[in-house]
């Protein structure tokens, strides 16, 4: 073995390239770089020993060492690419995508059944020229009762078991009817054709038929020459558009303090086809709304002269309507948040 630095450098290069050829993994390659190009590698030792060489061979050796270093670096870069490719092809083989596997179902959100139904109702009324109008959930005794012709201590207040707040005179609305006053006071003396959807609250026993919170959709039409015939026509047409052209409906006289005369409209129970079931309480009919001609006192409270203007109003429970349409026999499912129920819609 000769000690000529030139010869030595060739050995170094040869040795390093041989070792590089044997490298198979990224880890080994990193190690190779430390050994053969790192600070304490053989090539670097040549550089640091240059000063001790005789002056005549010093430049030549320096050049040679530089060349070896550059070649080793180039070989290293080439190897990097090679290893990356081989690792990729290994991973493609072992982690191959099986395109024959069935897809995973994507869970999609959707509207709550109550909301789907509300939108159907809005659509039907929109076709008949009714706008949607909103009023507050937290109401005053004045709007919820008094302006609707239900003074304090009036026995009709028994119809609405009420959630009161700690602030006197402030309560959760028991029905959407106070919205009538809001709408009239905003629009008077122009004519009105609106529906007022919203959540209502009642301090009541929860049963298959009644919840402590539920939606109502109120309707109000005010103008000159609005008659009971308009009321019947509008609500009959609504039922046909909503439930089908052949649906049977009936109007029964009733009482509400804010309408005169008052009525309730029933739709044939198509859960049982009119034979009687738990939902219709064996009546064969389901009451879906209360209605009537707006009481003169209420018109006056809204800012209309009852000598000139008249109007009709109605209030329906859309959850009850959804129960009819979807054959649901317990109203408690609506706010029970049971996914098994909700996912069916
Ligand atoms: N507000 C009544 C209730 O909650 C429903 C109602 C009846 C609304 C007759 C009306 C109406 O607008 O005319 O029971």
PDB file of N, CA, C and O and ligand atoms in Angstrom, residues 148 159-160 174-178 180 200 202 214 216-220 231 255-256 258-259 261-264 287 289-294 312-316, ligand 1:
ATOM      1  N   UNK A 148    -105.333  41.100  22.686  1.00  0.00           N
ATOM      2  CA  UNK A 148    -106.107  40.085  21.964  1.00  0.00           C
ATOM      3  C   UNK A 148    -107.460  39.868  22.640  1.00  0.00           C
ATOM      4  O   UNK A 148    -108.079  38.814  22.489  1.00  0.00           O
ATOM      5  N   UNK A 159    -107.196  28.693  28.836  1.00  0.00           N
ATOM      6  CA  UNK A 159    -106.835  27.960  27.617  1.00  0.00           C
ATOM      7  C   UNK A 159    -105.330  27.920  27.407  1.00  0.00           C
ATOM      8  O   UNK A 159    -104.823  27.113  26.655  1.00  0.00           O
ATOM      9  N   UNK A 160    -104.626  28.843  28.040  1.00  0.00           N
ATOM     10  CA  UNK A 160    -103.180  28.911  27.821  1.00  0.00           C
ATOM     11  C   UNK A 160    -102.427  28.886  29.135  1.00  0.00           C
ATOM     12  O   UNK A 160    -102.276  29.913  29.800  1.00  0.00           O
ATOM     13  N   UNK A 174     -97.635  32.064  24.463  1.00  0.00           N
ATOM     14  CA  UNK A 174     -98.343  30.783  24.500  1.00  0.00           C
ATOM     15  C   UNK A 174     -98.937  30.442  23.141  1.00  0.00           C
ATOM     16  O   UNK A 174     -99.403  29.341  22.923  1.00  0.00           O
ATOM     17  N   UNK A 175     -98.933  31.432  22.266  1.00  0.00           N
ATOM     18  CA  UNK A 175     -99.416  31.244  20.893  1.00  0.00           C
ATOM     19  C   UNK A 175     -98.805  32.328  20.006  1.00  0.00           C
ATOM     20  O   UNK A 175     -98.160  33.260  20.511  1.00  0.00           O
ATOM     21  N   UNK A 176     -98.960  32.177  18.705  1.00  0.00           N
ATOM     22  CA  UNK A 176     -98.373  33.170  17.806  1.00  0.00           C
ATOM     23  C   UNK A 176     -99.308  34.354  17.571  1.00  0.00           C
ATOM     24  O   UNK A 176     -98.937  35.300  16.881  1.00  0.00           O
ATOM     25  N   UNK A 177    -100.503  34.301  18.177  1.00  0.00           N
ATOM     26  CA  UNK A 177    -101.483  35.374  17.923  1.00  0.00           C
ATOM     27  C   UNK A 177    -100.999  36.794  18.250  1.00  0.00           C
ATOM     28  O   UNK A 177    -101.405  37.742  17.565  1.00  0.00           O
ATOM     29  N   UNK A 178    -100.142  37.013  19.277  1.00  0.00           N
ATOM     30  CA  UNK A 178     -99.665  38.382  19.503  1.00  0.00           C
ATOM     31  C   UNK A 178     -98.986  38.971  18.274  1.00  0.00           C
ATOM     32  O   UNK A 178     -98.959  40.203  18.102  1.00  0.00           O
ATOM     33  N   UNK A 180    -100.150  39.052  15.450  1.00  0.00           N
ATOM     34  CA  UNK A 180    -101.187  39.791  14.705  1.00  0.00           C
ATOM     35  C   UNK A 180    -101.110  41.276  15.037  1.00  0.00           C
ATOM     36  O   UNK A 180    -101.225  42.133  14.163  1.00  0.00           O
ATOM     37  N   UNK A 200     -93.970  28.222  20.279  1.00  0.00           N
ATOM     38  CA  UNK A 200     -94.835  28.641  21.385  1.00  0.00           C
ATOM     39  C   UNK A 200     -94.547  27.746  22.590  1.00  0.00           C
ATOM     40  O   UNK A 200     -94.019  26.648  22.436  1.00  0.00           O
ATOM     41  N   UNK A 202     -95.953  26.271  26.487  1.00  0.00           N
ATOM     42  CA  UNK A 202     -97.064  26.136  27.443  1.00  0.00           C
ATOM     43  C   UNK A 202     -96.678  25.237  28.611  1.00  0.00           C
ATOM     44  O   UNK A 202     -96.052  24.195  28.416  1.00  0.00           O
ATOM     45  N   UNK A 214     -93.750  23.943  20.972  1.00  0.00           N
ATOM     46  CA  UNK A 214     -94.233  23.486  19.669  1.00  0.00           C
ATOM     47  C   UNK A 214     -94.350  24.693  18.759  1.00  0.00           C
ATOM     48  O   UNK A 214     -94.342  25.836  19.232  1.00  0.00           O
ATOM     49  N   UNK A 216     -96.312  27.086  15.998  1.00  0.00           N
ATOM     50  CA  UNK A 216     -97.610  27.447  15.444  1.00  0.00           C
ATOM     51  C   UNK A 216     -97.352  28.256  14.186  1.00  0.00           C
ATOM     52  O   UNK A 216     -96.299  28.892  14.049  1.00  0.00           O
ATOM     53  N   UNK A 217     -98.283  28.197  13.269  1.00  0.00           N
ATOM     54  CA  UNK A 217     -98.263  29.124  12.147  1.00  0.00           C
ATOM     55  C   UNK A 217     -99.572  29.887  12.206  1.00  0.00           C
ATOM     56  O   UNK A 217    -100.646  29.315  12.078  1.00  0.00           O
ATOM     57  N   UNK A 218     -99.427  31.172  12.475  1.00  0.00           N
ATOM     58  CA  UNK A 218    -100.582  32.054  12.546  1.00  0.00           C
ATOM     59  C   UNK A 218    -100.810  32.632  11.152  1.00  0.00           C
ATOM     60  O   UNK A 218     -99.865  32.757  10.371  1.00  0.00           O
ATOM     61  N   UNK A 219    -102.021  32.957  10.835  1.00  0.00           N
ATOM     62  CA  UNK A 219    -102.292  33.621   9.552  1.00  0.00           C
ATOM     63  C   UNK A 219    -103.161  34.826   9.814  1.00  0.00           C
ATOM     64  O   UNK A 219    -103.969  34.828  10.748  1.00  0.00           O
ATOM     65  N   UNK A 220    -102.960  35.865   9.018  1.00  0.00           N
ATOM     66  CA  UNK A 220    -103.775  37.069   9.204  1.00  0.00           C
ATOM     67  C   UNK A 220    -103.996  37.756   7.864  1.00  0.00           C
ATOM     68  O   UNK A 220    -103.054  37.978   7.102  1.00  0.00           O
ATOM     69  N   UNK A 231    -112.182  33.317   4.399  1.00  0.00           N
ATOM     70  CA  UNK A 231    -111.535  32.452   5.394  1.00  0.00           C
ATOM     71  C   UNK A 231    -111.705  30.980   5.011  1.00  0.00           C
ATOM     72  O   UNK A 231    -110.721  30.232   4.925  1.00  0.00           O
ATOM     73  N   UNK A 255    -114.801  28.893  20.095  1.00  0.00           N
ATOM     74  CA  UNK A 255    -114.686  30.195  20.745  1.00  0.00           C
ATOM     75  C   UNK A 255    -113.224  30.590  20.939  1.00  0.00           C
ATOM     76  O   UNK A 255    -112.425  29.814  21.475  1.00  0.00           O
ATOM     77  N   UNK A 256    -112.878  31.763  20.498  1.00  0.00           N
ATOM     78  CA  UNK A 256    -111.609  32.405  20.847  1.00  0.00           C
ATOM     79  C   UNK A 256    -111.921  33.867  21.123  1.00  0.00           C
ATOM     80  O   UNK A 256    -112.735  34.462  20.406  1.00  0.00           O
ATOM     81  N   UNK A 258    -110.315  36.475  20.539  1.00  0.00           N
ATOM     82  CA  UNK A 258    -109.836  37.453  19.548  1.00  0.00           C
ATOM     83  C   UNK A 258    -110.497  37.314  18.187  1.00  0.00           C
ATOM     84  O   UNK A 258    -110.123  37.993  17.240  1.00  0.00           O
ATOM     85  N   UNK A 259    -111.456  36.380  18.074  1.00  0.00           N
ATOM     86  CA  UNK A 259    -112.180  36.265  16.798  1.00  0.00           C
ATOM     87  C   UNK A 259    -113.670  36.180  17.081  1.00  0.00           C
ATOM     88  O   UNK A 259    -114.105  35.687  18.126  1.00  0.00           O
ATOM     89  N   UNK A 261    -117.160  35.595  14.346  1.00  0.00           N
ATOM     90  CA  UNK A 261    -117.266  34.286  14.963  1.00  0.00           C
ATOM     91  C   UNK A 261    -115.953  33.504  14.905  1.00  0.00           C
ATOM     92  O   UNK A 261    -115.049  33.856  14.157  1.00  0.00           O
ATOM     93  N   UNK A 262    -115.899  32.417  15.689  1.00  0.00           N
ATOM     94  CA  UNK A 262    -114.698  31.580  15.721  1.00  0.00           C
ATOM     95  C   UNK A 262    -115.039  30.168  15.262  1.00  0.00           C
ATOM     96  O   UNK A 262    -116.188  29.732  15.376  1.00  0.00           O
ATOM     97  N   UNK A 263    -114.031  29.467  14.774  1.00  0.00           N
ATOM     98  CA  UNK A 263    -114.253  28.083  14.328  1.00  0.00           C
ATOM     99  C   UNK A 263    -112.976  27.281  14.500  1.00  0.00           C
ATOM    100  O   UNK A 263    -111.898  27.849  14.762  1.00  0.00           O
ATOM    101  N   UNK A 264    -113.131  25.963  14.389  1.00  0.00           N
ATOM    102  CA  UNK A 264    -111.967  25.100  14.310  1.00  0.00           C
ATOM    103  C   UNK A 264    -112.093  24.282  13.041  1.00  0.00           C
ATOM    104  O   UNK A 264    -113.207  23.922  12.655  1.00  0.00           O
ATOM    105  N   UNK A 287    -108.155  17.957  14.639  1.00  0.00           N
ATOM    106  CA  UNK A 287    -108.258  19.406  14.620  1.00  0.00           C
ATOM    107  C   UNK A 287    -106.888  19.953  14.267  1.00  0.00           C
ATOM    108  O   UNK A 287    -105.907  19.637  14.939  1.00  0.00           O
ATOM    109  N   UNK A 289    -106.487  23.437  13.165  1.00  0.00           N
ATOM    110  CA  UNK A 289    -106.347  24.878  13.386  1.00  0.00           C
ATOM    111  C   UNK A 289    -107.587  25.508  13.992  1.00  0.00           C
ATOM    112  O   UNK A 289    -108.683  24.965  13.910  1.00  0.00           O
ATOM    113  N   UNK A 290    -107.351  26.660  14.619  1.00  0.00           N
ATOM    114  CA  UNK A 290    -108.437  27.505  15.086  1.00  0.00           C
ATOM    115  C   UNK A 290    -108.471  28.720  14.170  1.00  0.00           C
ATOM    116  O   UNK A 290    -107.444  29.114  13.611  1.00  0.00           O
ATOM    117  N   UNK A 291    -109.640  29.305  13.987  1.00  0.00           N
ATOM    118  CA  UNK A 291    -109.728  30.432  13.065  1.00  0.00           C
ATOM    119  C   UNK A 291    -110.948  31.288  13.376  1.00  0.00           C
ATOM    120  O   UNK A 291    -111.753  30.946  14.252  1.00  0.00           O
ATOM    121  N   UNK A 292    -111.094  32.361  12.649  1.00  0.00           N
ATOM    122  CA  UNK A 292    -112.266  33.209  12.837  1.00  0.00           C
ATOM    123  C   UNK A 292    -112.068  34.562  12.197  1.00  0.00           C
ATOM    124  O   UNK A 292    -111.008  34.849  11.626  1.00  0.00           O
ATOM    125  N   UNK A 293    -113.113  35.384  12.324  1.00  0.00           N
ATOM    126  CA  UNK A 293    -113.029  36.760  11.822  1.00  0.00           C
ATOM    127  C   UNK A 293    -112.450  37.617  12.957  1.00  0.00           C
ATOM    128  O   UNK A 293    -112.909  37.528  14.099  1.00  0.00           O
ATOM    129  N   UNK A 294    -111.445  38.403  12.629  1.00  0.00           N
ATOM    130  CA  UNK A 294    -110.752  39.184  13.662  1.00  0.00           C
ATOM    131  C   UNK A 294    -111.766  40.055  14.428  1.00  0.00           C
ATOM    132  O   UNK A 294    -112.564  40.771  13.822  1.00  0.00           O
ATOM    133  N   UNK A 312    -109.609  38.083   8.643  1.00  0.00           N
ATOM    134  CA  UNK A 312    -109.713  36.756   9.255  1.00  0.00           C
ATOM    135  C   UNK A 312    -108.349  36.352   9.771  1.00  0.00           C
ATOM    136  O   UNK A 312    -107.312  36.892   9.343  1.00  0.00           O
ATOM    137  N   UNK A 313    -108.348  35.420  10.712  1.00  0.00           N
ATOM    138  CA  UNK A 313    -107.093  34.944  11.298  1.00  0.00           C
ATOM    139  C   UNK A 313    -107.219  33.449  11.539  1.00  0.00           C
ATOM    140  O   UNK A 313    -108.331  32.908  11.626  1.00  0.00           O
ATOM    141  N   UNK A 314    -106.077  32.799  11.616  1.00  0.00           N
ATOM    142  CA  UNK A 314    -106.088  31.374  11.963  1.00  0.00           C
ATOM    143  C   UNK A 314    -104.770  31.027  12.632  1.00  0.00           C
ATOM    144  O   UNK A 314    -103.779  31.767  12.511  1.00  0.00           O
ATOM    145  N   UNK A 315    -104.772  29.922  13.364  1.00  0.00           N
ATOM    146  CA  UNK A 315    -103.539  29.464  13.990  1.00  0.00           C
ATOM    147  C   UNK A 315    -103.516  27.948  13.946  1.00  0.00           C
ATOM    148  O   UNK A 315    -104.493  27.307  14.336  1.00  0.00           O
ATOM    149  N   UNK A 316    -102.420  27.410  13.413  1.00  0.00           N
ATOM    150  CA  UNK A 316    -102.344  25.942  13.308  1.00  0.00           C
ATOM    151  C   UNK A 316    -101.087  25.403  13.964  1.00  0.00           C
ATOM    152  O   UNK A 316    -100.103  26.134  14.163  1.00  0.00           O
TER     153      UNK A 316
HETATM  154  N1  LIG B   1    -104.065  31.264  19.281  1.00  0.00           N
HETATM  155  C1  LIG B   1    -104.923  30.103  19.290  1.00  0.00           C
HETATM  156  C2  LIG B   1    -104.300  29.019  20.151  1.00  0.00           C
HETATM  157  O1  LIG B   1    -103.184  29.101  20.465  1.00  0.00           O
HETATM  158  C3  LIG B   1    -105.124  29.587  17.900  1.00  0.00           C
HETATM  159  C4  LIG B   1    -105.933  30.501  17.095  1.00  0.00           C
HETATM  160  C5  LIG B   1    -107.273  30.391  17.073  1.00  0.00           C
HETATM  161  C6  LIG B   1    -105.345  31.490  16.342  1.00  0.00           C
HETATM  162  C7  LIG B   1    -108.068  31.215  16.313  1.00  0.00           C
HETATM  163  C8  LIG B   1    -106.111  32.360  15.586  1.00  0.00           C
HETATM  164  C9  LIG B   1    -107.479  32.198  15.577  1.00  0.00           C
HETATM  165  O2  LIG B   1    -105.586  33.321  14.853  1.00  0.00           O
HETATM  166  O3  LIG B   1    -108.227  33.020  14.811  1.00  0.00           O
HETATM  167  O4  LIG B   1    -104.954  28.106  20.509  1.00  0.00           O
END
